[in-house]
Coordinates of C-alpha atoms in Angstrom, one line a residue:
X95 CA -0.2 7.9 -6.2
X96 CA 0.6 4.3 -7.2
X97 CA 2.3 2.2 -4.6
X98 CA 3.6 -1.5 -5.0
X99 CA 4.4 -3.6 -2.7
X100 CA 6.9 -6.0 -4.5
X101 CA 8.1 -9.1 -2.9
X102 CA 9.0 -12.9 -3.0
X103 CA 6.9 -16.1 -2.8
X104 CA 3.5 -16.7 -2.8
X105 CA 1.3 -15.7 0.2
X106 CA 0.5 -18.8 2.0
X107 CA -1.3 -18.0 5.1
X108 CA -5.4 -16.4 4.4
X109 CA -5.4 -14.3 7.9
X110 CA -2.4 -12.3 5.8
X111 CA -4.3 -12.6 2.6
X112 CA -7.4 -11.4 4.4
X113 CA -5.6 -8.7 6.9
X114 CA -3.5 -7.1 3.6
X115 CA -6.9 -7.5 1.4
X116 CA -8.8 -5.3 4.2
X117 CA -5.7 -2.5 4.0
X118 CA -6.0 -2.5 0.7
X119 CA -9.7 -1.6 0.9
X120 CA -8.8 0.8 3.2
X121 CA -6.5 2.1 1.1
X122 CA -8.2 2.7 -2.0
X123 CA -9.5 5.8 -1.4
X124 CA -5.9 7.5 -1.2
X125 CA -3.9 5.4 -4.0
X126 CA -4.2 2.4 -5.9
X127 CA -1.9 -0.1 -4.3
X128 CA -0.6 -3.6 -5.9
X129 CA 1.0 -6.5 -4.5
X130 CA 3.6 -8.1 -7.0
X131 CA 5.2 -12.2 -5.8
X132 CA 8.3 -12.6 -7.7
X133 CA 9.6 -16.6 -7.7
X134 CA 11.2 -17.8 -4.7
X135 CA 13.9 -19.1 -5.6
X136 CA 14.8 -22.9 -3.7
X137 CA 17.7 -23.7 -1.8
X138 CA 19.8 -26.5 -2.4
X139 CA 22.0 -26.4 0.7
X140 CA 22.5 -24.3 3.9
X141 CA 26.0 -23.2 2.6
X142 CA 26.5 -19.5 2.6
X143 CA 27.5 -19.8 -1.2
X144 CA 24.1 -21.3 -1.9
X145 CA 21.9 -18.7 0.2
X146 CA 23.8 -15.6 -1.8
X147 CA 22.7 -17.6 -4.8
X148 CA 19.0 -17.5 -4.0
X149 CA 19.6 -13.6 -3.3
X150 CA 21.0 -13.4 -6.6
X151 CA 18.3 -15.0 -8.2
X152 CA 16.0 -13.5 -6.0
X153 CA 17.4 -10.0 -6.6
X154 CA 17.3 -9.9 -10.5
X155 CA 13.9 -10.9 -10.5
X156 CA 13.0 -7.9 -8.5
X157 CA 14.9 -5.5 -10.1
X158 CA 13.4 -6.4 -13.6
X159 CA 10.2 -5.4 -11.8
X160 CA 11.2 -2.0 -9.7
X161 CA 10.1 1.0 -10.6
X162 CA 9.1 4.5 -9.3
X163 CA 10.7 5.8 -6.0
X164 CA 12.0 2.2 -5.0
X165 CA 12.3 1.9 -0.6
X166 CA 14.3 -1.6 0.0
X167 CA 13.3 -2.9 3.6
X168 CA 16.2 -4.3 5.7
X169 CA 17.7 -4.2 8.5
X170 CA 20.1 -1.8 7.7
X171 CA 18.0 0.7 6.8
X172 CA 17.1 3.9 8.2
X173 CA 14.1 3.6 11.3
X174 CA 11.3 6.2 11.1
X175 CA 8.6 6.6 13.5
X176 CA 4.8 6.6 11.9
X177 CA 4.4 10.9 12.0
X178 CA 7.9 10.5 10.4
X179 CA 6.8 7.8 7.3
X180 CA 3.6 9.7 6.9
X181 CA 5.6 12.6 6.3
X182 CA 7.9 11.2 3.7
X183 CA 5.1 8.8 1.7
X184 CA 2.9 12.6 1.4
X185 CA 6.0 14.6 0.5
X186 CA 7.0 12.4 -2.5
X187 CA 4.1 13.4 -4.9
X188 CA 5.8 16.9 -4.3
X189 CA 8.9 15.8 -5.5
X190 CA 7.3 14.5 -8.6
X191 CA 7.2 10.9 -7.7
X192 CA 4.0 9.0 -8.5
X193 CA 5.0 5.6 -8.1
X194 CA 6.7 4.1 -5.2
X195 CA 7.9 0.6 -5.2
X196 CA 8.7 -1.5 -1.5
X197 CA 10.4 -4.3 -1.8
X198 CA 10.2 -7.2 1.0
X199 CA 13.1 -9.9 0.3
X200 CA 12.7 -13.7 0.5
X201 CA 13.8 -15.6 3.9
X202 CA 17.3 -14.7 3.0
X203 CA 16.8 -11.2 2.9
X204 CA 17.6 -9.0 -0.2
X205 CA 20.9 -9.0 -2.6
X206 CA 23.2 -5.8 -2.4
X207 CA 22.1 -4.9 -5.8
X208 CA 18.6 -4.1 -4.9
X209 CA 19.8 -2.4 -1.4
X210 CA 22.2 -0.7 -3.9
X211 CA 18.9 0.2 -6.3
X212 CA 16.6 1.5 -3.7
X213 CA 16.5 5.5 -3.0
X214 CA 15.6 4.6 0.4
X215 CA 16.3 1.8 2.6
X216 CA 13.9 1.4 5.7
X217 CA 14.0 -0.5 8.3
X218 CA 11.4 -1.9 10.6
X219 CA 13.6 -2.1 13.6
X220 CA 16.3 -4.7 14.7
X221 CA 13.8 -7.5 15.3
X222 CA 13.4 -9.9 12.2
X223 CA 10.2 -10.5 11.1
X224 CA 8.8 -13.6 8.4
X225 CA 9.0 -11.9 5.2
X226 CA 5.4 -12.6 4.9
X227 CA 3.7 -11.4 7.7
X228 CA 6.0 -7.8 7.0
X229 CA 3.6 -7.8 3.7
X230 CA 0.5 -6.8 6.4
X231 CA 2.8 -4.6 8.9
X232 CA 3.8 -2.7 5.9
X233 CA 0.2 -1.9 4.5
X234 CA -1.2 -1.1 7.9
X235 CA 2.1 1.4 8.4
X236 CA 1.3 2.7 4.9
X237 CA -3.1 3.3 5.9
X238 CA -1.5 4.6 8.6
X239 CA 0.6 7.0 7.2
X240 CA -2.1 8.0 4.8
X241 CA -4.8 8.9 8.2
X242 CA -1.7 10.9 9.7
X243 CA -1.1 13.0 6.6
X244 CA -4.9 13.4 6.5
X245 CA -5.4 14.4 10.1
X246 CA -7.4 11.2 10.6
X247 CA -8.0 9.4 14.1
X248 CA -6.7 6.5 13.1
X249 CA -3.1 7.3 15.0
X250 CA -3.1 7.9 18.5

């Protein structure tokens, strides 16, 4: 199983670097996992014209890179519980998917296109989190998800 975690911008902060480099570790012994930064895209004003701009841009950028079973995270999207992930991520393989593709959106969230692209659309809960920090919660929820479907003791 190949999973990407496909987002925008350039990881900043090295606790997230460091936290999301241990995951992946962790990790490697169920798939091979790959963190792709498209270009965030700058904002020249605050109008809401503007900010659906930098989704545009944003957007295409991460659709020229989607691929596999593509999951969108957004608000919108439907909430699992950790048993409930764990159950989907080891299911897909049986459904003949061998790539699955996450997509995290910039600071202004993700265009309709790539909601519209994505065979599943997840969401995290109602709370909003910095797009980079959702990087780590993601790769821990996927190592989780992993040590669930392998009757580890990570979950309790």
């Amino acid at each position: 199983m190949a999973i990407d975690i496909l987002c925008v911008g350039k990881l900043k902060e090295k606790y997230l670097k460091d936290g999301i480099a241990e995951y992946a570790k962790r990790l490697s012994r169920f798939c091979s996992l790959s963190l792709t930064e498209v270009e965030e895209e700058p904002l020249a004003s605050s109008s809401a014209a503007d900010v659906e701009k930098v989704r545009q841009r944003e957007g295409k950028r991460l659709l020229a890179r989607a691929d596999g079973f593509v999951v969108a995270l957004c608000i919108e999207g439907k909430q699992l519980s950790s048993p409930q992930f764990s159950e989907l991520v080891a299911d897909l393989p049986n459904r003949g998917v061998s790539r699955i593709t996450f997509v995290i959106g910039g600071s202004y969230g993700l265009s309709d296109e790539v909601v519209g692209r994505a065979d599943l659309r997840l969401s995290f809960g109602k709370f909003t989190y910095p797009h980079q920090l959702m990087r780590l919660i993601l790769c821990e929820q996927i190592y989780r998800a992993f040590m669930i479907a392998g009757g580890g003791v990570y979950h309790k």
